[in-house]
CSV table of C-alpha atoms in Angstrom, one decimal:
chain,number,residue,atom,x,y,z
A,1,MET,CA,0.0,0.0,0.0
A,2,PHE,CA,2.7,2.5,1.0
A,3,ALA,CA,4.9,1.7,-2.0
A,4,ALA,CA,2.0,2.0,-4.4
A,5,THR,CA,0.8,5.4,-3.1
A,6,VAL,CA,4.0,7.1,-2.1
A,7,ALA,CA,5.4,6.6,-5.6
A,8,ASP,CA,2.8,9.1,-6.9
A,9,VAL,CA,3.6,11.8,-4.3
A,10,PRO,CA,5.7,14.6,-5.8
A,11,PHE,CA,8.9,15.4,-3.8
A,12,PRO,CA,11.2,18.3,-4.4
A,13,GLY,CA,14.3,17.4,-6.4
A,14,GLU,CA,14.8,14.1,-8.2
A,15,ASP,CA,16.1,11.8,-5.4
A,16,CYS,CA,13.8,10.3,-2.8
A,17,ALA,CA,13.9,7.2,-0.7
A,18,LEU,CA,12.6,4.1,-2.5
A,19,PRO,CA,9.1,3.2,-1.3
A,20,THR,CA,10.0,-0.1,0.5
A,21,TYR,CA,8.5,-1.7,3.5
A,22,ASP,CA,11.8,-1.0,5.4
A,23,ASN,CA,11.4,2.8,4.6
A,24,PHE,CA,7.8,2.7,5.7
A,25,ARG,CA,8.7,1.0,8.9
A,26,ALA,CA,11.5,3.4,9.6
A,27,HIS,CA,9.6,6.6,8.7
A,28,VAL,CA,6.1,5.6,9.9
A,29,LEU,CA,5.9,2.6,12.2
A,30,ASP,CA,9.1,3.0,14.3
A,31,THR,CA,9.0,6.7,15.0
A,32,PRO,CA,8.4,7.7,18.6
A,33,ALA,CA,5.6,10.1,17.5
A,34,THR,CA,3.6,7.3,15.7
A,35,ASN,CA,1.0,5.2,17.5
A,36,ALA,CA,-0.4,2.2,15.7
A,37,ASP,CA,-3.9,3.4,16.7
A,38,ALA,CA,-3.2,6.6,14.6
A,39,ILE,CA,-2.7,4.7,11.3
A,40,PHE,CA,-5.9,4.5,9.3
A,41,ILE,CA,-6.6,2.1,6.5
A,42,ALA,CA,-9.6,2.1,4.1
A,43,ARG,CA,-10.7,-1.2,2.9
A,44,GLN,CA,-13.3,-2.5,0.5
A,45,ALA,CA,-14.1,-6.2,0.5
A,46,GLY,CA,-11.0,-6.8,2.6
A,47,ARG,CA,-8.7,-5.1,0.1
A,48,MET,CA,-6.7,-2.0,1.0
A,49,MET,CA,-7.8,1.2,-0.9
A,50,GLY,CA,-5.9,3.9,1.0
A,51,MET,CA,-4.2,5.0,4.2
A,52,THR,CA,-3.3,7.9,6.3
A,53,SER,CA,-1.1,8.2,9.4
A,54,LEU,CA,-0.6,10.7,12.2
A,55,GLU,CA,2.4,11.8,14.1
A,56,LEU,CA,1.3,12.7,17.6
A,57,LEU,CA,3.2,15.6,19.2
A,58,PRO,CA,3.1,16.3,23.0
A,59,ASN,CA,1.9,19.8,22.4
A,60,GLY,CA,-1.5,18.7,21.2
A,61,VAL,CA,-0.8,18.8,17.5
A,62,GLY,CA,-1.3,15.8,15.1
A,63,ILE,CA,0.6,15.9,11.9
A,64,THR,CA,-0.5,13.9,8.9
A,65,GLY,CA,2.4,11.8,7.8
A,66,MET,CA,1.0,10.8,4.5
A,67,THR,CA,-2.4,10.2,2.9
A,68,GLY,CA,-2.4,7.9,0.0
A,69,VAL,CA,-5.1,6.2,-2.1
A,70,LEU,CA,-4.5,3.5,-4.7
A,71,ALA,CA,-5.0,4.9,-8.2
A,72,GLU,CA,-8.1,2.9,-9.0
A,73,HIS,CA,-9.9,4.3,-5.9
A,74,ARG,CA,-9.0,7.9,-6.3
A,75,GLY,CA,-11.8,10.5,-6.8
A,76,ARG,CA,-14.3,8.5,-4.7
A,77,GLY,CA,-13.9,10.3,-1.3
A,78,VAL,CA,-11.5,7.7,0.2
A,79,ALA,CA,-8.9,10.3,1.2
A,80,MET,CA,-11.6,12.6,2.6
A,81,ALA,CA,-12.9,9.7,4.7
A,82,LEU,CA,-9.4,8.9,6.0
A,83,LYS,CA,-8.7,12.5,6.9
A,84,LEU,CA,-12.1,12.7,8.8
A,85,ALA,CA,-11.3,9.5,10.7
A,86,SER,CA,-7.9,11.1,11.7
A,87,PHE,CA,-9.7,14.2,12.9
A,88,ARG,CA,-12.1,12.1,15.0
A,89,TYR,CA,-9.1,10.3,16.5
A,90,LEU,CA,-7.4,13.6,17.4
A,91,ARG,CA,-10.5,15.1,19.0
A,92,GLY,CA,-11.1,11.9,20.9
A,93,HIS,CA,-7.6,11.9,22.3
A,94,GLY,CA,-7.5,15.6,23.4
A,95,TYR,CA,-5.5,17.0,20.4
A,96,HIS,CA,-6.4,20.5,19.4
A,97,GLU,CA,-4.8,21.0,16.0
A,98,ALA,CA,-4.2,19.0,12.8
A,99,CYS,CA,-1.3,19.9,10.4
A,100,ALA,CA,-0.3,18.6,7.0
A,101,HIS,CA,2.8,19.3,4.9
A,102,ASN,CA,2.2,19.0,1.2
A,103,ASP,CA,4.1,19.6,-2.0
A,104,THR,CA,2.7,22.4,-4.2
A,105,ALA,CA,2.9,20.0,-7.1
A,106,ASN,CA,0.1,17.8,-5.6
A,107,PRO,CA,-3.1,19.7,-6.5
A,108,PRO,CA,-5.5,16.9,-5.3
A,109,ILE,CA,-4.3,16.9,-1.7
A,110,LEU,CA,-4.1,20.7,-1.6
A,111,ALA,CA,-7.7,20.9,-2.8
A,112,LEU,CA,-8.8,18.3,-0.2
A,113,ASN,CA,-7.1,20.1,2.6
A,114,GLN,CA,-8.6,23.4,1.6
A,115,ARG,CA,-12.1,21.7,1.5
A,116,LEU,CA,-11.4,20.3,5.0
A,117,GLY,CA,-10.7,23.8,6.3
A,118,TYR,CA,-6.9,23.8,6.6
A,119,ARG,CA,-5.4,27.2,6.2
A,120,ARG,CA,-2.3,27.7,4.2
A,121,LEU,CA,0.7,28.9,6.2
A,122,PRO,CA,3.9,30.5,4.9
A,123,GLY,CA,6.3,27.8,3.8
A,124,TRP,CA,9.9,27.0,3.2
A,125,LEU,CA,11.3,26.9,-0.3
A,126,ALA,CA,13.5,23.9,-1.3
A,127,TRP,CA,16.5,25.0,-3.4
A,128,GLU,CA,18.8,22.7,-5.3
A,129,LYS,CA,22.0,23.4,-7.2
A,130,MET,CA,23.9,20.6,-9.0
A,131,ILE,CA,27.7,20.8,-8.3
A,132,ALA,CA,29.8,19.1,-10.9
A,133,GLY,CA,32.4,17.1,-9.3
């Protein structure tokens, strides 16, 4: 699931970690801010359609690690349902804020977050210069 969805996520620059289970485990499952209860998976007839995960910070903020939906299920509200489930989790566990970090080259997630009421904050620019060597 992670490999099939993260491969479609735009990242600045050309290099990004290969979407393997080991990378998923290192960056999602084995981080101190991730709780297995805060990983949400959408299924249809027992098959995975999409997922989202939260990093839970001690200051009452939940950060969406990634929301991904398999290509054949996109445009059907799966990502919306996953995000709403994550909001219910945050509210139910005393969190007061949800944050997301998205690439500007990903219009579908930007539009979804806007529909959900996220407000755009000033961001960092990623710069890259190739040095011949």
